[in-house]
Tab-separated table of C-alpha atoms in Angstrom:
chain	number	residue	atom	x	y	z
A	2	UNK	CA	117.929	107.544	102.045
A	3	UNK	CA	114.208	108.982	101.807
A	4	UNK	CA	111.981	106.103	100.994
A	5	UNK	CA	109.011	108.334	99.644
A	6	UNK	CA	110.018	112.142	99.274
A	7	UNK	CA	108.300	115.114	98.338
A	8	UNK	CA	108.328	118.811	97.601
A	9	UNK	CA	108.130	121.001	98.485
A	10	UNK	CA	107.108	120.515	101.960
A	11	UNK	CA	106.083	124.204	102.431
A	12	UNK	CA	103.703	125.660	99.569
A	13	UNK	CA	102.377	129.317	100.193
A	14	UNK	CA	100.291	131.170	97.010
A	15	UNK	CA	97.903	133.412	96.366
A	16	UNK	CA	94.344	132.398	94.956
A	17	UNK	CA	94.145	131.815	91.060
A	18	UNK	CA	97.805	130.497	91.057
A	19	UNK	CA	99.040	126.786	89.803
A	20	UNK	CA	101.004	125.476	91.428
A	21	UNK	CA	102.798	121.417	91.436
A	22	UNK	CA	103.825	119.142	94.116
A	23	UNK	CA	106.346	116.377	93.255
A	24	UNK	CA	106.571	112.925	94.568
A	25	UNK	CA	109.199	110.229	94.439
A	26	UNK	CA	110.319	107.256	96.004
A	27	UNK	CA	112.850	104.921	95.869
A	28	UNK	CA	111.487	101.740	96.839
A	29	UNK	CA	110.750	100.112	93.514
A	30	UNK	CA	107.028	100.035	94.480
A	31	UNK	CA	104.566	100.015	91.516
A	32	UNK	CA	101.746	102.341	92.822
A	33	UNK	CA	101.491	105.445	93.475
A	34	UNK	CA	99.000	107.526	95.847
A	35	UNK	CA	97.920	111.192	96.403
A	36	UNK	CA	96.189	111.557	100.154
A	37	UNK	CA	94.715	114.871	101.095
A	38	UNK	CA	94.612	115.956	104.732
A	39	UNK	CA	92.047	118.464	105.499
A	40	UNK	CA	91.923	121.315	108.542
A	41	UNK	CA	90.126	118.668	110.645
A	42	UNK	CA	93.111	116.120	110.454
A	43	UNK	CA	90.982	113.713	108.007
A	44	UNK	CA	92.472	111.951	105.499
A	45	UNK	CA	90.975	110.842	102.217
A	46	UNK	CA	92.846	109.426	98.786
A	47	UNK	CA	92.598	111.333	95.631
A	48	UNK	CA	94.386	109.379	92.911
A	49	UNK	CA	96.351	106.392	92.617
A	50	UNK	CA	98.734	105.320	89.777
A	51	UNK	CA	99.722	101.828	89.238
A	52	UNK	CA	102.843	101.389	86.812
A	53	UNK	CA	102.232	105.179	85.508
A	54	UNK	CA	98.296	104.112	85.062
A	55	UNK	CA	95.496	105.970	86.884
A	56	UNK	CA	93.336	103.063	88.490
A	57	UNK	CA	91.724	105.389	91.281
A	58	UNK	CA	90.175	108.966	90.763
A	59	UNK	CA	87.678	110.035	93.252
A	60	UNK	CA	85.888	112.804	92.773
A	61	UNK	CA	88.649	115.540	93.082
A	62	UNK	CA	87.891	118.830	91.349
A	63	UNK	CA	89.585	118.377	87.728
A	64	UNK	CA	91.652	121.346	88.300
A	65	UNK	CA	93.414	118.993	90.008
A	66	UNK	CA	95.670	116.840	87.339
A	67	UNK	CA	97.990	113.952	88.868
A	68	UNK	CA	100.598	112.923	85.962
A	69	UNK	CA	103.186	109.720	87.050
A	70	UNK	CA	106.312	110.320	84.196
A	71	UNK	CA	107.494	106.734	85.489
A	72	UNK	CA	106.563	104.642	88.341
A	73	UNK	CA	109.077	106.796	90.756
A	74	UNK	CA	107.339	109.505	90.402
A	75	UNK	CA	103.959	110.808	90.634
A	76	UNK	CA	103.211	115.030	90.885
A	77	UNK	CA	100.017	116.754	91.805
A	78	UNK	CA	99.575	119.591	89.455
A	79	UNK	CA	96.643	122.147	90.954
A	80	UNK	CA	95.290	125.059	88.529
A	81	UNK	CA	93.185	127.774	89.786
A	82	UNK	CA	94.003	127.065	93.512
A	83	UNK	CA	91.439	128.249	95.866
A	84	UNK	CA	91.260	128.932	99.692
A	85	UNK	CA	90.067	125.356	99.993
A	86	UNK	CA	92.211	123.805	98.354
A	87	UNK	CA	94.589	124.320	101.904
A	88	UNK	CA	95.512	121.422	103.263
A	89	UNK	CA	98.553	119.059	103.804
A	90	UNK	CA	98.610	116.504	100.632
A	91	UNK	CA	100.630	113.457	101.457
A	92	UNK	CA	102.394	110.950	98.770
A	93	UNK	CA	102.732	107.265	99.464
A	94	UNK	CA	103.626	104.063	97.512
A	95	UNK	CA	102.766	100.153	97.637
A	96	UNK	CA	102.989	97.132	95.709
A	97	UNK	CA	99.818	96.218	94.493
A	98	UNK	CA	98.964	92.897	92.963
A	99	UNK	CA	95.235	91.885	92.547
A	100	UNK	CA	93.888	90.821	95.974
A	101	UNK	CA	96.973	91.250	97.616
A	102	UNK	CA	96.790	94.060	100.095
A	103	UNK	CA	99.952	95.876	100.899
A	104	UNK	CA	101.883	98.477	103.295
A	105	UNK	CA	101.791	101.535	102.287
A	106	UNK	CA	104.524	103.530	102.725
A	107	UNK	CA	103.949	107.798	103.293
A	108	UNK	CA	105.895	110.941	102.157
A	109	UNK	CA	106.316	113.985	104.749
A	110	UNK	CA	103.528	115.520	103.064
A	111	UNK	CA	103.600	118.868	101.637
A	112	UNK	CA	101.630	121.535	103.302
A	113	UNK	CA	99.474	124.202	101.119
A	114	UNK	CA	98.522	127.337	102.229
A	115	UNK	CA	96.297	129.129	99.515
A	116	UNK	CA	95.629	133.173	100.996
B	10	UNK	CA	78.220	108.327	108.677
B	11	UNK	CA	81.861	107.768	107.739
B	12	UNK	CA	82.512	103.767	106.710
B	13	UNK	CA	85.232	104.120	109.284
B	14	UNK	CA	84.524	104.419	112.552
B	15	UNK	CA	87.096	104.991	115.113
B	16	UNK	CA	86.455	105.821	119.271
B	17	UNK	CA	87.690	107.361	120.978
B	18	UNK	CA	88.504	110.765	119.197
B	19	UNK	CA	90.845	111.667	122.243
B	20	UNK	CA	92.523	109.772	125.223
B	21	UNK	CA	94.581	110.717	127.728
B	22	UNK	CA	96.457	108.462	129.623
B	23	UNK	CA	99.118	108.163	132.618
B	24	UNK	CA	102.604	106.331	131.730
B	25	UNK	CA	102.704	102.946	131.971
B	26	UNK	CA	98.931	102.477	131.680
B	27	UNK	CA	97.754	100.049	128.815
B	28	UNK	CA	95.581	101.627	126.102
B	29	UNK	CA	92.865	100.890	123.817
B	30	UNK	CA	91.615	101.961	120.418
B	31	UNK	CA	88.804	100.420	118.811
B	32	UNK	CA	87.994	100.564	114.791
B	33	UNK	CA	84.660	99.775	113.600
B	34	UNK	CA	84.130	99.553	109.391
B	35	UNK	CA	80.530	98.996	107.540
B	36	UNK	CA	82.347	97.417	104.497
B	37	UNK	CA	83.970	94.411	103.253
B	38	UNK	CA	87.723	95.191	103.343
B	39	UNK	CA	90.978	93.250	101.980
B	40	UNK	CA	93.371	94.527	105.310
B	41	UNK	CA	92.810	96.927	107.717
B	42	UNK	CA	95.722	99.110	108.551
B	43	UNK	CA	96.474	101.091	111.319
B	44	UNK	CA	98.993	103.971	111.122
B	45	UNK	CA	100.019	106.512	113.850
B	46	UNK	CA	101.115	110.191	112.647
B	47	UNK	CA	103.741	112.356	114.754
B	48	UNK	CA	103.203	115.634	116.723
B	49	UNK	CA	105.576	116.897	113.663
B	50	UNK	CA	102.800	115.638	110.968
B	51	UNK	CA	104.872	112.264	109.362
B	52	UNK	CA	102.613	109.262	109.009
B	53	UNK	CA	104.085	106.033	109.491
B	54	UNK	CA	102.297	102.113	109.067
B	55	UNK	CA	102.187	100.756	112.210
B	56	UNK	CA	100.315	97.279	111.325
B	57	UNK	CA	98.303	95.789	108.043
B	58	UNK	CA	96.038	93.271	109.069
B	59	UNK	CA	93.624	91.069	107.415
B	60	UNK	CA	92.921	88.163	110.336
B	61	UNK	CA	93.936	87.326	113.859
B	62	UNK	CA	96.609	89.335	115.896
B	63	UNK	CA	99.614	91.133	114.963
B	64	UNK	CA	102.794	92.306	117.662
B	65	UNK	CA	105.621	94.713	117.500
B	66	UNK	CA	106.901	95.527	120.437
B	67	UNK	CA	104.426	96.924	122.547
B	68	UNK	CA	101.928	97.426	119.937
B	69	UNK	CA	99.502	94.647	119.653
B	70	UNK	CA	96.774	94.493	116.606
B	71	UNK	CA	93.910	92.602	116.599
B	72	UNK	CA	90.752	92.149	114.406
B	73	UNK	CA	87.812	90.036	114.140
B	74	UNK	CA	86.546	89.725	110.644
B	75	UNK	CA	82.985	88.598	111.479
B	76	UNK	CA	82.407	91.512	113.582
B	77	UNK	CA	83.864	94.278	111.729
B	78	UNK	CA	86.099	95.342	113.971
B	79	UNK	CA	89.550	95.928	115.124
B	80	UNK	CA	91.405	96.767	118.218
B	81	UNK	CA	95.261	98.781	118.755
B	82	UNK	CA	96.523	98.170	121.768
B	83	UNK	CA	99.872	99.637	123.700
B	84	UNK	CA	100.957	98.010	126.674
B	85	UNK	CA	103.226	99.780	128.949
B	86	UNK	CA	102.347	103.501	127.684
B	87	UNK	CA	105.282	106.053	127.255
B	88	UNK	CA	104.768	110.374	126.291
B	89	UNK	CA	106.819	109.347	123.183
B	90	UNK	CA	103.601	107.394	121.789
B	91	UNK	CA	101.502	110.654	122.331
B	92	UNK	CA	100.090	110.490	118.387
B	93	UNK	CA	97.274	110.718	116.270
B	94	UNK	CA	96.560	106.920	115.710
B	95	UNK	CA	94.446	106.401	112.569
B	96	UNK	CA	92.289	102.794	111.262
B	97	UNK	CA	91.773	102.732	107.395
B	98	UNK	CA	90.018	100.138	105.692
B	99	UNK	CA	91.552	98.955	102.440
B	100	UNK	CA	89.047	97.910	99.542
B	101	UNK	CA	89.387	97.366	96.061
B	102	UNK	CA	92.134	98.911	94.019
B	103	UNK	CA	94.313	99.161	96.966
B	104	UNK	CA	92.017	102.134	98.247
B	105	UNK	CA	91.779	103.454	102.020
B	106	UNK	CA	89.118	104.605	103.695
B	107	UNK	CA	90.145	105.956	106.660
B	108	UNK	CA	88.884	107.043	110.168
B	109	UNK	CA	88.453	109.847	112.072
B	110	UNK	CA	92.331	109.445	113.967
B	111	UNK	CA	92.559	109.090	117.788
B	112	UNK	CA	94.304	111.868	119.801
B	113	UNK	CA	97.071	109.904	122.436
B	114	UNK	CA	98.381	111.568	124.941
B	115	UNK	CA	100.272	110.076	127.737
B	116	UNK	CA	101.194	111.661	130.302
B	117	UNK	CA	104.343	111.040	132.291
């Protein structure tokens, strides 16, 4: 069983397009996390859920719109994509209690190619 | 100047050979965690660390609070952990800062 899945894990679009990127895992954890991976292999968060509320938003373009449904799941939605918006975004999940730091726990990522 | 700082960017190494990466943060963390992502792009949590020294295997994780710093170590080197090794810094909120990522190779 796939602790933290996502898809897909291939995403190829034109400019101008939305497009969404799903996220689940099965782990019971109660956050959520969107990671972005840029050309240069650097990693850097973007949102965070914790029990379907948003407690981190850096700054991220707002045509970028994270939406958690429950605490399984969290999806990227991207409007408008642009040729910099390519990059391999990776889920993960956690417990999180105040204080308490925990393992986090990392989809396959989902690679975006926007031409 | 990134609040992570990892060195080196890339090391190459002979099997068997015992290897050193060194993570250097400006800010007051909660845990620093160290994660190593695969030739095929999965990233996978190695260690989570707030004091002392932490083993698995032949993966040893150290780091000293006072000095901001924090050491992976791999005794006994093998190609298969030829990997991007990366440090991140958690904060507040469960966030990571991470480093730059440290290119293994090991050569057999």
């Amino acid at each position: 069983d796939t602790a933290v899945s996502q898809t897909p894990k291939y995403l190829v679009t034109q400019m101008g397009n939305d497009k969404s990127i799903k996220c689940e895992q099965n782990l019971g954890h109660d956050t959520m996390y969107w990671y972005k991976q840029d050309s240069k292999k650097f990693l850097k968060i973007m949102f965070s859920y914790n029990n379907k509320e948003l407690i981190i938003n850096e700054t991220v373009p707002n045509r970028f719109s994270p939406k958690s449904p429950d605490k399984a799941h969290l999806n990227l939605h991207i409007n408008s994509l642009e040729l910099g918006d390519s990059a391999v975004y990776f889920c993960a999940s956690s417990w999180s209690i105040a204080g308490v730091p925990y393992e986090q726990y990392f989809g396959p990522g989902t690679r975006l190619t926007v031409t | 100047k990134n609040e992570v700082e990892q060195s080196p960017q890339n090391l190459t190494a002979q099997e068997g050979e015992f290897i050193t990466i060194n993570c250097s943060y400006s800010v007051g963390i909660s845990a620093l965690h160290w994660l190593q992502q695969h030739p095929g792009g999965g990233i996978v949590s190695l260690f989570m660390l707030s004091s002392g020294k932490k083993k698995h295997g032949r993966l040893i994780a150290t780091i000293n609070i006072q000095e901001k710093h924090s050491s992976l170590h791999i005794t006994a080197s093998h190609p298969r952990d030829s990997a991007v090794y990366i440090c991140a810094g958690e904060t507040s909120g469960s966030r990571l800062t991470f480093g730059e990522g440290t290119q293994l190779t090991v050569n057999p």
